[in-house]
Amino acid sequence: MKCLTFKPAPIDHGYKFRRIDLYPEILVAADVDYVIDTSRGTSLEADGIRLDTIEHVLASSCGPGDR
């Protein structure tokens, strides 16, 4: 089962994805420098860990007026 939890962070922390199913836990920033593929979704990779279709999560976290 996959689970996604949103937690508050300090101001200007930015969006981060934490893989808690790995040891040690991996933290990947939602940063354009980590984008490796956009052909069928947005994929990030850092430290050999790949995250796919992250655009769905990022889009759902913004509401009207958010930047």
PDB file of C-alpha atoms in Angstrom:
ATOM      1  CA  MET A   1       0.000   0.000   0.000  1.00  0.00           C
ATOM      2  CA  LYS A   2       1.224   3.477  -0.875  1.00  0.00           C
ATOM      3  CA  CYS A   3       0.517   6.396   1.390  1.00  0.00           C
ATOM      4  CA  LEU A   4       1.023  10.122   0.977  1.00  0.00           C
ATOM      5  CA  THR A   5       1.074  12.521   3.900  1.00  0.00           C
ATOM      6  CA  PHE A   6       1.289  16.304   3.725  1.00  0.00           C
ATOM      7  CA  LYS A   7       3.058  17.966   6.649  1.00  0.00           C
ATOM      8  CA  PRO A   8       3.728  21.649   7.347  1.00  0.00           C
ATOM      9  CA  ALA A   9       7.263  22.923   6.913  1.00  0.00           C
ATOM     10  CA  PRO A  10       9.110  26.113   7.809  1.00  0.00           C
ATOM     11  CA  ILE A  11       8.579  29.199   5.646  1.00  0.00           C
ATOM     12  CA  ASP A  12      10.568  29.086   2.369  1.00  0.00           C
ATOM     13  CA  HIS A  13      11.348  25.372   2.858  1.00  0.00           C
ATOM     14  CA  GLY A  14       9.917  24.522  -0.549  1.00  0.00           C
ATOM     15  CA  TYR A  15       8.256  21.286  -1.605  1.00  0.00           C
ATOM     16  CA  LYS A  16      10.136  18.119  -0.678  1.00  0.00           C
ATOM     17  CA  PHE A  17       9.344  14.441  -1.139  1.00  0.00           C
ATOM     18  CA  ARG A  18      10.518  12.094   1.612  1.00  0.00           C
ATOM     19  CA  ARG A  19      10.859   8.374   0.872  1.00  0.00           C
ATOM     20  CA  ILE A  20      10.292   6.742   4.241  1.00  0.00           C
ATOM     21  CA  ASP A  21      10.183   3.250   2.733  1.00  0.00           C
ATOM     22  CA  LEU A  22      13.952   3.411   2.183  1.00  0.00           C
ATOM     23  CA  TYR A  23      16.765   3.270   4.692  1.00  0.00           C
ATOM     24  CA  PRO A  24      18.117   5.784   5.195  1.00  0.00           C
ATOM     25  CA  GLU A  25      15.135   7.964   4.342  1.00  0.00           C
ATOM     26  CA  ILE A  26      15.678  10.015   1.194  1.00  0.00           C
ATOM     27  CA  LEU A  27      14.578  13.634   0.802  1.00  0.00           C
ATOM     28  CA  VAL A  28      14.185  14.904  -2.772  1.00  0.00           C
ATOM     29  CA  ALA A  29      13.461  18.564  -3.447  1.00  0.00           C
ATOM     30  CA  ALA A  30      10.875  19.476  -6.081  1.00  0.00           C
ATOM     31  CA  ASP A  31      13.531  21.318  -8.054  1.00  0.00           C
ATOM     32  CA  VAL A  32      13.920  21.694 -11.811  1.00  0.00           C
ATOM     33  CA  ASP A  33      17.552  20.572 -11.473  1.00  0.00           C
ATOM     34  CA  TYR A  34      16.317  17.077 -10.549  1.00  0.00           C
ATOM     35  CA  VAL A  35      13.932  16.686 -13.505  1.00  0.00           C
ATOM     36  CA  ILE A  36      15.101  13.786 -15.664  1.00  0.00           C
ATOM     37  CA  ASP A  37      12.055  13.069 -17.831  1.00  0.00           C
ATOM     38  CA  THR A  38       8.864  14.824 -18.932  1.00  0.00           C
ATOM     39  CA  SER A  39       7.717  12.506 -21.731  1.00  0.00           C
ATOM     40  CA  ARG A  40       4.773  10.875 -19.886  1.00  0.00           C
ATOM     41  CA  GLY A  41       4.798  12.857 -16.638  1.00  0.00           C
ATOM     42  CA  THR A  42       7.377  14.671 -14.572  1.00  0.00           C
ATOM     43  CA  SER A  43      10.088  12.480 -13.070  1.00  0.00           C
ATOM     44  CA  LEU A  44      12.662  13.592 -10.527  1.00  0.00           C
ATOM     45  CA  GLU A  45      15.832  11.747  -9.578  1.00  0.00           C
ATOM     46  CA  ALA A  46      18.312  12.425  -6.791  1.00  0.00           C
ATOM     47  CA  ASP A  47      20.872  10.103  -5.201  1.00  0.00           C
ATOM     48  CA  GLY A  48      19.715   7.295  -7.494  1.00  0.00           C
ATOM     49  CA  ILE A  49      16.100   7.550  -6.302  1.00  0.00           C
ATOM     50  CA  ARG A  50      13.464   8.239  -8.937  1.00  0.00           C
ATOM     51  CA  LEU A  51      10.028   9.746  -8.297  1.00  0.00           C
ATOM     52  CA  ASP A  52       7.471   9.663 -11.111  1.00  0.00           C
ATOM     53  CA  THR A  53       4.400  11.779 -11.975  1.00  0.00           C
ATOM     54  CA  ILE A  54       5.081  14.245  -9.176  1.00  0.00           C
ATOM     55  CA  GLU A  55       3.151  16.935 -11.063  1.00  0.00           C
ATOM     56  CA  HIS A  56      -0.119  15.440  -9.795  1.00  0.00           C
ATOM     57  CA  VAL A  57       0.912  15.899  -6.175  1.00  0.00           C
ATOM     58  CA  LEU A  58       2.247  19.410  -6.767  1.00  0.00           C
ATOM     59  CA  ALA A  59      -0.873  20.476  -8.661  1.00  0.00           C
ATOM     60  CA  SER A  60      -3.147  19.202  -5.897  1.00  0.00           C
ATOM     61  CA  SER A  61      -1.209  21.143  -3.255  1.00  0.00           C
ATOM     62  CA  CYS A  62      -1.940  24.546  -4.823  1.00  0.00           C
ATOM     63  CA  GLY A  63      -5.201  26.355  -4.493  1.00  0.00           C
ATOM     64  CA  PRO A  64      -6.543  29.526  -6.101  1.00  0.00           C
ATOM     65  CA  GLY A  65      -4.230  32.424  -5.324  1.00  0.00           C
ATOM     66  CA  ASP A  66      -1.287  30.220  -4.308  1.00  0.00           C
ATOM     67  CA  ARG A  67       2.010  30.802  -6.040  1.00  0.00           C
TER      68      ARG A  67
END
